[in-house]
Short mmCIF file of C-alpha atoms (C1' of nucleotides) in Angstrom, two decimals:
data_model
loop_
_atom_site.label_atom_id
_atom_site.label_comp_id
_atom_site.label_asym_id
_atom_site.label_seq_id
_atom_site.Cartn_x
_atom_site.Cartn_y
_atom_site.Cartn_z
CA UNK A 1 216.94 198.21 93.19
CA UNK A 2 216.11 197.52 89.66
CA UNK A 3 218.70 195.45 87.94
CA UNK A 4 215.82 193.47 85.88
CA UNK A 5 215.95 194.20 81.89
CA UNK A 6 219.33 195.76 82.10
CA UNK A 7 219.69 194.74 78.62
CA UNK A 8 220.03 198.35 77.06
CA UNK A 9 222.09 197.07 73.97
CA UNK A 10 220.80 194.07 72.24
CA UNK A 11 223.02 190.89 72.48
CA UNK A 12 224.10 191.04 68.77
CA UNK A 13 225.07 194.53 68.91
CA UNK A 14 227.24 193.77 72.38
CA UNK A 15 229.21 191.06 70.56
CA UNK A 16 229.72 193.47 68.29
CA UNK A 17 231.53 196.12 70.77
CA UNK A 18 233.06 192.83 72.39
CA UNK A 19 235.60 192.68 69.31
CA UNK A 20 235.74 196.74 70.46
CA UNK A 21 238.88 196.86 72.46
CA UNK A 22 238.19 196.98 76.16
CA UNK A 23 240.05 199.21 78.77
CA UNK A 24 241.89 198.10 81.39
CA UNK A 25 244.34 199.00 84.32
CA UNK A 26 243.84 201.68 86.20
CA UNK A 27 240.49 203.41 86.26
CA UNK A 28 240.09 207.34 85.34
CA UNK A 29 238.32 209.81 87.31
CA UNK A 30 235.64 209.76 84.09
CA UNK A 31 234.76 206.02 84.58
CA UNK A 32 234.55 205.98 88.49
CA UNK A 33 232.05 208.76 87.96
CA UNK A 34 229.89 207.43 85.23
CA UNK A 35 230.05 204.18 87.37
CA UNK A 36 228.87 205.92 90.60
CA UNK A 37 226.38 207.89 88.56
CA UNK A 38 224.66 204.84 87.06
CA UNK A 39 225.29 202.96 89.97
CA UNK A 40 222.99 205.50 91.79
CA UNK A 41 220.32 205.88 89.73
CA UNK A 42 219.59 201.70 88.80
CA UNK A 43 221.58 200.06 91.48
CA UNK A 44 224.61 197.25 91.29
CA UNK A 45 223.75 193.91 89.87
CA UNK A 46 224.43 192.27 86.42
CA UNK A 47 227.97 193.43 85.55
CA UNK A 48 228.32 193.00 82.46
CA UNK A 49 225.14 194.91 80.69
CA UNK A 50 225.60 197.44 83.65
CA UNK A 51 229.09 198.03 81.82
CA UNK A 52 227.49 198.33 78.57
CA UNK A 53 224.61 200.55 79.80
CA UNK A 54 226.87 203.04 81.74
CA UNK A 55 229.10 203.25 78.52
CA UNK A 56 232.10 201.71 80.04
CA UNK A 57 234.63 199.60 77.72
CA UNK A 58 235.50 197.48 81.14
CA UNK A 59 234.16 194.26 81.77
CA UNK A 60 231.47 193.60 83.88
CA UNK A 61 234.01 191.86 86.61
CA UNK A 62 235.87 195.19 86.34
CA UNK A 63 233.14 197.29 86.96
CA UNK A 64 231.61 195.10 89.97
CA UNK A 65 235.89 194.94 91.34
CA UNK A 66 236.21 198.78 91.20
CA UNK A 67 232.98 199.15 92.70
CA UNK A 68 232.65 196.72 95.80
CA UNK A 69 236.57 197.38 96.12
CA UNK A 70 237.30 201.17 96.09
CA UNK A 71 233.57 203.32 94.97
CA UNK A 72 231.58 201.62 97.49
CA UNK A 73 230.00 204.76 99.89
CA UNK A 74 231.00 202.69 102.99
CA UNK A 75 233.86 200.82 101.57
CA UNK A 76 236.82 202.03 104.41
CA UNK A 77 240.50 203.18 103.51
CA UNK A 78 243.77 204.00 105.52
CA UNK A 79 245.61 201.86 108.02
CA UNK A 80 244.55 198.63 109.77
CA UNK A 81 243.37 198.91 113.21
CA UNK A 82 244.57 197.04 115.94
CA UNK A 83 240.92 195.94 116.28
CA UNK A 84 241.76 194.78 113.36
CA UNK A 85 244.52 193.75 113.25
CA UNK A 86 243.72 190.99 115.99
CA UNK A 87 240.60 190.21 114.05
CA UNK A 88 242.40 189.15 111.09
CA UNK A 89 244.97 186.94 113.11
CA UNK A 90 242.06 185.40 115.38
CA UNK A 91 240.16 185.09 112.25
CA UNK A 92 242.58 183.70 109.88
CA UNK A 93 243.76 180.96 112.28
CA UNK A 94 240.15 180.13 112.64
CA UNK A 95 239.13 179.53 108.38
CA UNK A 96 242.69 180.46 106.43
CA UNK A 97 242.28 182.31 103.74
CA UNK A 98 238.81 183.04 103.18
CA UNK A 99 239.27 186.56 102.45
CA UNK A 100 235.67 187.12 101.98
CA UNK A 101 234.26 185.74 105.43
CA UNK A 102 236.90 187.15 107.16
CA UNK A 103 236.08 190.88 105.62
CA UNK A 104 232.47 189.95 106.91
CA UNK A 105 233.25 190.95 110.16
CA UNK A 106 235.12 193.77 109.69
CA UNK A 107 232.87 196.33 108.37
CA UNK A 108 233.67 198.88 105.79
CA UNK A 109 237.09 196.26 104.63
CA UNK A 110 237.09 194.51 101.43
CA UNK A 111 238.27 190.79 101.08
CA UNK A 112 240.87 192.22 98.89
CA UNK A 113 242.50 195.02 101.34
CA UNK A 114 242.54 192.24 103.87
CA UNK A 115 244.15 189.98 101.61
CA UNK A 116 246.70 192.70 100.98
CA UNK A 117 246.97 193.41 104.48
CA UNK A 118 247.93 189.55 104.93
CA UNK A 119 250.40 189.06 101.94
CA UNK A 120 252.44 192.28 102.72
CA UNK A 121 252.56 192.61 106.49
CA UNK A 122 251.82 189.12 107.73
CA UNK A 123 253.89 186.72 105.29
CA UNK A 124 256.55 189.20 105.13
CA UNK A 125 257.14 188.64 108.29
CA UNK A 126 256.53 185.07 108.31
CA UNK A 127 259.47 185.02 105.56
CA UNK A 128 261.58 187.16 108.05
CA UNK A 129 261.04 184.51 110.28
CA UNK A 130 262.20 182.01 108.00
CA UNK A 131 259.35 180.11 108.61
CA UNK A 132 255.77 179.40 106.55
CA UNK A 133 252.77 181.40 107.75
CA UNK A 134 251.32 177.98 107.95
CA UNK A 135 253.68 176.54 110.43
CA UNK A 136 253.24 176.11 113.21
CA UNK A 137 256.30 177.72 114.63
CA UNK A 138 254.66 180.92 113.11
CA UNK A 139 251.42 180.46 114.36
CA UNK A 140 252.37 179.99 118.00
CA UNK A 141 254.46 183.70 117.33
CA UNK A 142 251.10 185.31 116.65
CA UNK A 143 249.32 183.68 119.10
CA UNK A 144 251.49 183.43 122.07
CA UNK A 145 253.46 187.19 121.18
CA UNK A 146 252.03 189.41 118.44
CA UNK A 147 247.99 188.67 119.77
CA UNK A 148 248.68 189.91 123.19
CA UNK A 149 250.70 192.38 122.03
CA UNK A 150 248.23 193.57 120.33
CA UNK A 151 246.04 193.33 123.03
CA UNK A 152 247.91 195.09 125.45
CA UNK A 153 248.32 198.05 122.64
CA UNK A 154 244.35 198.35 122.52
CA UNK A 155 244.26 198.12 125.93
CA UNK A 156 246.76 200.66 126.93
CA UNK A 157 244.97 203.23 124.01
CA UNK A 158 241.52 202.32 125.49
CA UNK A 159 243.10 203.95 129.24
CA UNK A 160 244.50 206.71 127.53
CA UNK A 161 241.47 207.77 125.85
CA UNK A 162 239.37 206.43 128.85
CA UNK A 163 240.72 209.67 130.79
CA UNK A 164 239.34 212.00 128.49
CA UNK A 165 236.14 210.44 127.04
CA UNK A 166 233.06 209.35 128.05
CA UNK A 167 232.17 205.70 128.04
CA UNK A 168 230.88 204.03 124.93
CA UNK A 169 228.69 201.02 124.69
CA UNK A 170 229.61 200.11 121.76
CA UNK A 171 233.49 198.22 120.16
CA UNK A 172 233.68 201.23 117.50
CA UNK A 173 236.32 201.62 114.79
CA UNK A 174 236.15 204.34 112.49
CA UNK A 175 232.19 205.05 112.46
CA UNK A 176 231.30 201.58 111.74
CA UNK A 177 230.84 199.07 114.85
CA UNK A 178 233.06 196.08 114.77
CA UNK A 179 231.04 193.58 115.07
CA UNK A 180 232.89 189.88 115.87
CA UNK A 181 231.64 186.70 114.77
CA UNK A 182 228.74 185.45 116.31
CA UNK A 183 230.56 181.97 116.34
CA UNK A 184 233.30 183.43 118.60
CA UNK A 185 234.11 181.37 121.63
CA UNK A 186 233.62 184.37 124.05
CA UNK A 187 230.00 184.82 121.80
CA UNK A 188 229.05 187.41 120.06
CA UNK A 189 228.02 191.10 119.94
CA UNK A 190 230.16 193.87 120.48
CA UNK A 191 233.29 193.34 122.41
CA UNK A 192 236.59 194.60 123.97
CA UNK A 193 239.63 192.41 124.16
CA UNK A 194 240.85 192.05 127.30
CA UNK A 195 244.05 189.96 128.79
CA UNK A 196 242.62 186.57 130.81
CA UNK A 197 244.24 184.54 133.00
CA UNK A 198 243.52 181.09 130.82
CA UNK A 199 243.94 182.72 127.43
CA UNK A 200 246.03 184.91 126.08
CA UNK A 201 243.34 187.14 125.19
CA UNK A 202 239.58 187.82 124.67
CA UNK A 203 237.04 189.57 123.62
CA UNK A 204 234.05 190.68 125.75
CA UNK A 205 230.87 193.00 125.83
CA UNK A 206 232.40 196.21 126.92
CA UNK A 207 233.28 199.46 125.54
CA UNK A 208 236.38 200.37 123.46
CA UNK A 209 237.61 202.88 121.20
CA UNK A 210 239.74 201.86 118.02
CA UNK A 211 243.46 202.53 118.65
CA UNK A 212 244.66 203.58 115.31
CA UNK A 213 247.34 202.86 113.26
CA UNK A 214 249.54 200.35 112.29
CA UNK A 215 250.92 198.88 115.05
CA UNK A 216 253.62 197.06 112.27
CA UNK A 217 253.87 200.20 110.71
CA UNK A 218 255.15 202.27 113.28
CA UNK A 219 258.03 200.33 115.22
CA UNK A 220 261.84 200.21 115.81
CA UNK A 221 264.19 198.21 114.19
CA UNK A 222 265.33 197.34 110.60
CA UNK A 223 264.34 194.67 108.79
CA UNK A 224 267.88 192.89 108.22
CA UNK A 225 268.32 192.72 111.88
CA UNK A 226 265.30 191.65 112.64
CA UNK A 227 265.41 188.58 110.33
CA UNK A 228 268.98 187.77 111.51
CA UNK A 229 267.60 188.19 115.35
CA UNK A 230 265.02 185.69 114.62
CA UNK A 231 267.63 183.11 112.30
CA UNK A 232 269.02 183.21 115.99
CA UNK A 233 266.28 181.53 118.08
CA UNK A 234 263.86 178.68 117.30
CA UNK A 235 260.29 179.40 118.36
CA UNK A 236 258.52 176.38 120.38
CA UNK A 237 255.32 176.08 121.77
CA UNK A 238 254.54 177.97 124.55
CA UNK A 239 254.30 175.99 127.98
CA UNK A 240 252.97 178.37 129.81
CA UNK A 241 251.06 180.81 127.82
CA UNK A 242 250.20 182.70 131.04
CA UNK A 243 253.34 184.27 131.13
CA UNK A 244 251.85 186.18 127.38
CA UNK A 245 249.66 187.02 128.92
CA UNK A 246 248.80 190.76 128.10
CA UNK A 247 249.94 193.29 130.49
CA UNK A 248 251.62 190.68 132.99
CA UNK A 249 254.76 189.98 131.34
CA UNK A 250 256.14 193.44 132.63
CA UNK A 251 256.38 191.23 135.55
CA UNK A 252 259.15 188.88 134.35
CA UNK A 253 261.58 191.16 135.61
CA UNK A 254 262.33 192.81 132.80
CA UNK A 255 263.27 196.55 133.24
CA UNK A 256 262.20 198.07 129.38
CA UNK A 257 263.08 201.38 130.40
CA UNK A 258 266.59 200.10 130.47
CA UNK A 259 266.18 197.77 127.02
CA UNK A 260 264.40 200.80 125.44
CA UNK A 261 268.05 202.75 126.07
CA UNK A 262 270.15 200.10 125.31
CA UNK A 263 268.72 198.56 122.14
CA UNK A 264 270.14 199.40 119.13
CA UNK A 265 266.99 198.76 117.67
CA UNK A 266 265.34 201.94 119.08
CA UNK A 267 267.63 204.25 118.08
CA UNK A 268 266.68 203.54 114.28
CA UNK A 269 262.78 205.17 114.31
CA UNK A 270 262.56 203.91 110.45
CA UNK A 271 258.82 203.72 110.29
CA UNK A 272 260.09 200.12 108.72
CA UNK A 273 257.20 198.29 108.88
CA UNK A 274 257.63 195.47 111.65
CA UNK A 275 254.86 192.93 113.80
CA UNK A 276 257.33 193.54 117.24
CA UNK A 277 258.39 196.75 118.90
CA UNK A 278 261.41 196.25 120.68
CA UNK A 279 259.74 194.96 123.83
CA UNK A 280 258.33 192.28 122.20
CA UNK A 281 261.51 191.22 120.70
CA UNK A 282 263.34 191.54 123.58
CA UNK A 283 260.66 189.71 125.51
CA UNK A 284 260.81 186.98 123.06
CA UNK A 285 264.34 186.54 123.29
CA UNK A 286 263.59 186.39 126.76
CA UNK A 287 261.40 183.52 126.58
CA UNK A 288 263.35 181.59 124.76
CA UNK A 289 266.43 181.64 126.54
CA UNK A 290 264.31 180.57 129.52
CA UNK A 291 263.37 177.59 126.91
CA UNK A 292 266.73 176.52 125.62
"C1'" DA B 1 270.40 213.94 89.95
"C1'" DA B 2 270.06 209.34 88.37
"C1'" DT B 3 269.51 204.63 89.14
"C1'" DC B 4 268.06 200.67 91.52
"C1'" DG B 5 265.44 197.88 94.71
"C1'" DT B 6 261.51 197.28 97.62
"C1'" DC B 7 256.88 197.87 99.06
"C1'" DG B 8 251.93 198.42 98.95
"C1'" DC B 9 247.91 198.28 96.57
"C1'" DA B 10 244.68 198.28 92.68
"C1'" DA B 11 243.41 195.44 89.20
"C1'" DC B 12 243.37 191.23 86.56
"C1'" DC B 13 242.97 186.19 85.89
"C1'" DG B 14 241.30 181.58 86.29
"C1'" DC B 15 238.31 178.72 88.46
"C1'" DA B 16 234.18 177.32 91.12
"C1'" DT B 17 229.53 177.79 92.06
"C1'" DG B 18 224.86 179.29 91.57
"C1'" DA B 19 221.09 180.98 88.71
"C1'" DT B 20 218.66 181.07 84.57
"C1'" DT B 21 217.10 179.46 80.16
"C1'" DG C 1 219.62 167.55 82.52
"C1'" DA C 2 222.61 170.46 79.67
"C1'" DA C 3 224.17 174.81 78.28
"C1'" DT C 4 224.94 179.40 79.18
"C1'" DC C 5 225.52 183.34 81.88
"C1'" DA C 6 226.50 185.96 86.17
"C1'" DT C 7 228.75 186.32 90.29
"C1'" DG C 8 232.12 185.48 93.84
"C1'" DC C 9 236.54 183.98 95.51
"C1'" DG C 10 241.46 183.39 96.05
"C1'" DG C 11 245.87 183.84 93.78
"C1'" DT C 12 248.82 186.63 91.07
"C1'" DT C 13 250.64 190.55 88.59
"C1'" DG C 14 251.80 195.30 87.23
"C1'" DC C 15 252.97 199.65 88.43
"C1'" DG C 16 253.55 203.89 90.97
"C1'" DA C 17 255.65 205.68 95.19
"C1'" DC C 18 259.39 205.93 97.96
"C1'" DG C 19 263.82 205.26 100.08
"C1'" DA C 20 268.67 203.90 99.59
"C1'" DT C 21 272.84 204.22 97.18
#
DNA sequence: AATCGTCGCAACCGCATGATT
DNA sequence: GAATCATGCGGTTGCGACGAT
C-alpha cells in the first residue's frame, strides 16, 4: 500500500485548518464512509495527513481508532465466545493487561473490545466478590471455578454439535481460526480445551466448534444476591484442584437436578449478566464448606 | 409516562516508544 | 545526538440503551 507522500495539503496550510475546529465523539455514517473509501483506494498508514487527505476534521488518532476498532473488514462484533472467554482469563493471568497481545490471539477482536470485555464482566465481578481482580483470592475463583466451567460449557456444546456435524480439523470461532499462543504450555497450533487429570484444563490439537454466547450473559441469579452469597464465604486456594476438574465434579455427590429446583436463584431467568450459573455457585459453596 | 440508576461500548486522553529528519 | 512526528498502548470518560421504580 502506498502511504508514501501522503502530504496532499502543505504543512502551512494544515496548521492553518488545525485552528479549524475538529470533530469529535461519535462518528457519522458520512465519515466512516469517506474513511473506508480512502482507506481502500491508498491504504492505512500516516493518520494524520490521511485525515486531512480524506477531508475529515478528526485527528489522525481518531481516524486510525475508528478504523482498526470498528471499520476494519475483519474486525469481529457480538458476544464473547467461550473460546474466548477462556482465552482472555488464561491469557490475562499469563501478561495482565496487555490488551494488545492478548487481542493477538484472538482474531478478528480489538485490544479495546477485550479491554471492555475485562472492565465490565470480569472486574464487575471481581467487585461482587469484594475482592481485587488482582488478588489472589480472585484469581484462584477463575482458575479453580469459572476456567473449568468454562471448559466443561465448550465441551458439553462441542458433543451437542458433535451429533450433528461432521468433524473439523480446525479450533474455529466465527470464520476466523483461533489460533492460541505459540508460547502456550500445551504448544501451539490449533486446539480444543479439554478437562485433564493434573490441570484443570487444556488445550490440545483437536477439533472444536465455538459455543456461542455469553456464558456471563446468560445465567440465573441477581446480582445483589450473588454479592451477598459470596460476602458469605472466603475463597482459599484450592488443595485439590482435581476435584475442578471439568466434568468430574458431578461426581461430588451433588444431585443439580434437585439444586436446579430448589434454588431461588433459578427461578429469576434475568439475563443479569453473571461469571456462575447456579451449579457453579452451588458447587462453590460446596467446596468451601468442605474447607471451613 | 416520567424519572432514575446501571451497564456496555465507542471514543478520547496522556504517555511511551519508535522512526524520521 | 536532538528535535519532531507518527504510532501504539492502557486508562478513563461520555453517552445512549435499557430496566426498575
Amino acid at each position: 500500500m502506498d502511504v508514501q507522500g501522503r502530504d496532499c495539503v502543505p504543512k502551512a496550510q494544515s496548521s492553518e485548518e488545525d485552528q479549524m475546529e475538529l470533530r469529535r465523539g461519535p462518528w457519522t455514517v458520512e465519515e466512516d464512509f469517506k474513511l473506508i473509501d480512502y482507506i481502500a483506494t491508498h491504504g492505512e498508514g500516516r493518520w494524520n495527513s490521511l485525515a486531512r487527505c480524506a477531508g475529515l476534521k478528526r485527528t489522525g488518532k481518531s481516524c486510525r481508532l475508528r478504523w482498526l476498532n470498528y471499520l476494519r473488514p475483519d474486525v469481529r462484533h457480538g458476544n464473547i465466545t467461550l473460546e474466548e472467554q477462556l482465552l482472555i482469563l488464561e491469557l490475562h493471568s499469563r501478561w495482565g493487561n496487555r490488551w494488545s497481545k492478548i487481542a493477538q490471539h484472538l482474531p478478528g477482536r480489538t485490544d479495546n473490545e477485550i479491554k471492555n470485555y475485562w472492565r465490565t464482566r470480569v472486574q464487575k465481578h471481581a467487585k461482587q466478590l469484594k475482592c481485587d481482580v488482582s488478588s489472589k483470592q480472585f484469581k484462584d475463583t477463575m482458575r479453580y471455578l469459572w476456567m473449568p466451567r468454562l471448559v466443561e460449557r465448550i465441551q458439553a456444546a462441542n458433543a451437542a454439535s458433535s451429533t450433528s456435524t461432521a468433524a473439523v480439523t480446525t479450533a474455529v470461532v466465527g470464520t476466523e481460526p483461533m489460533v492460541f499462543p505459540d508460547d502456550h504450555h500445551l504448544g501451539g497450533g490449533a486446539q480444543q480445551v479439554t478437562s485433564s487429570s493434573n490441570n484443570n484444563y487444556t488445550l490440545e490439537n483437536s477439533s472444536t466448534t465455538a459455543a456461542s454466547s455469553d456464558s456471563f450473559g446468560t445465567q440465573v441469579s441477581p446480582v445483589s444476591d450473588f454479592a451477598d452469597y459470596y460476602s458469605n464465604i472466603s475463597i482459599n486456594h484450592n488443595p485439590n484442584p482435581n476435584c475442578f476438574e471439568a466434568g468430574n465434579y458431578h461426581n461430588n455427590g451433588l444431585d443439580f437436578q434437585c439444586l436446579e429446583q430448589n434454588n431461588p436463584w433459578l427461578d429469576t431467568v434475568d439475563g443479569s449478566d453473571n461469571i456462575f450459573d447456579a451449579e457453579d455457585l452451588y458447587f462453590l459453596q460446596q467446596q468451601f464448606n468442605f474447607n471451613m
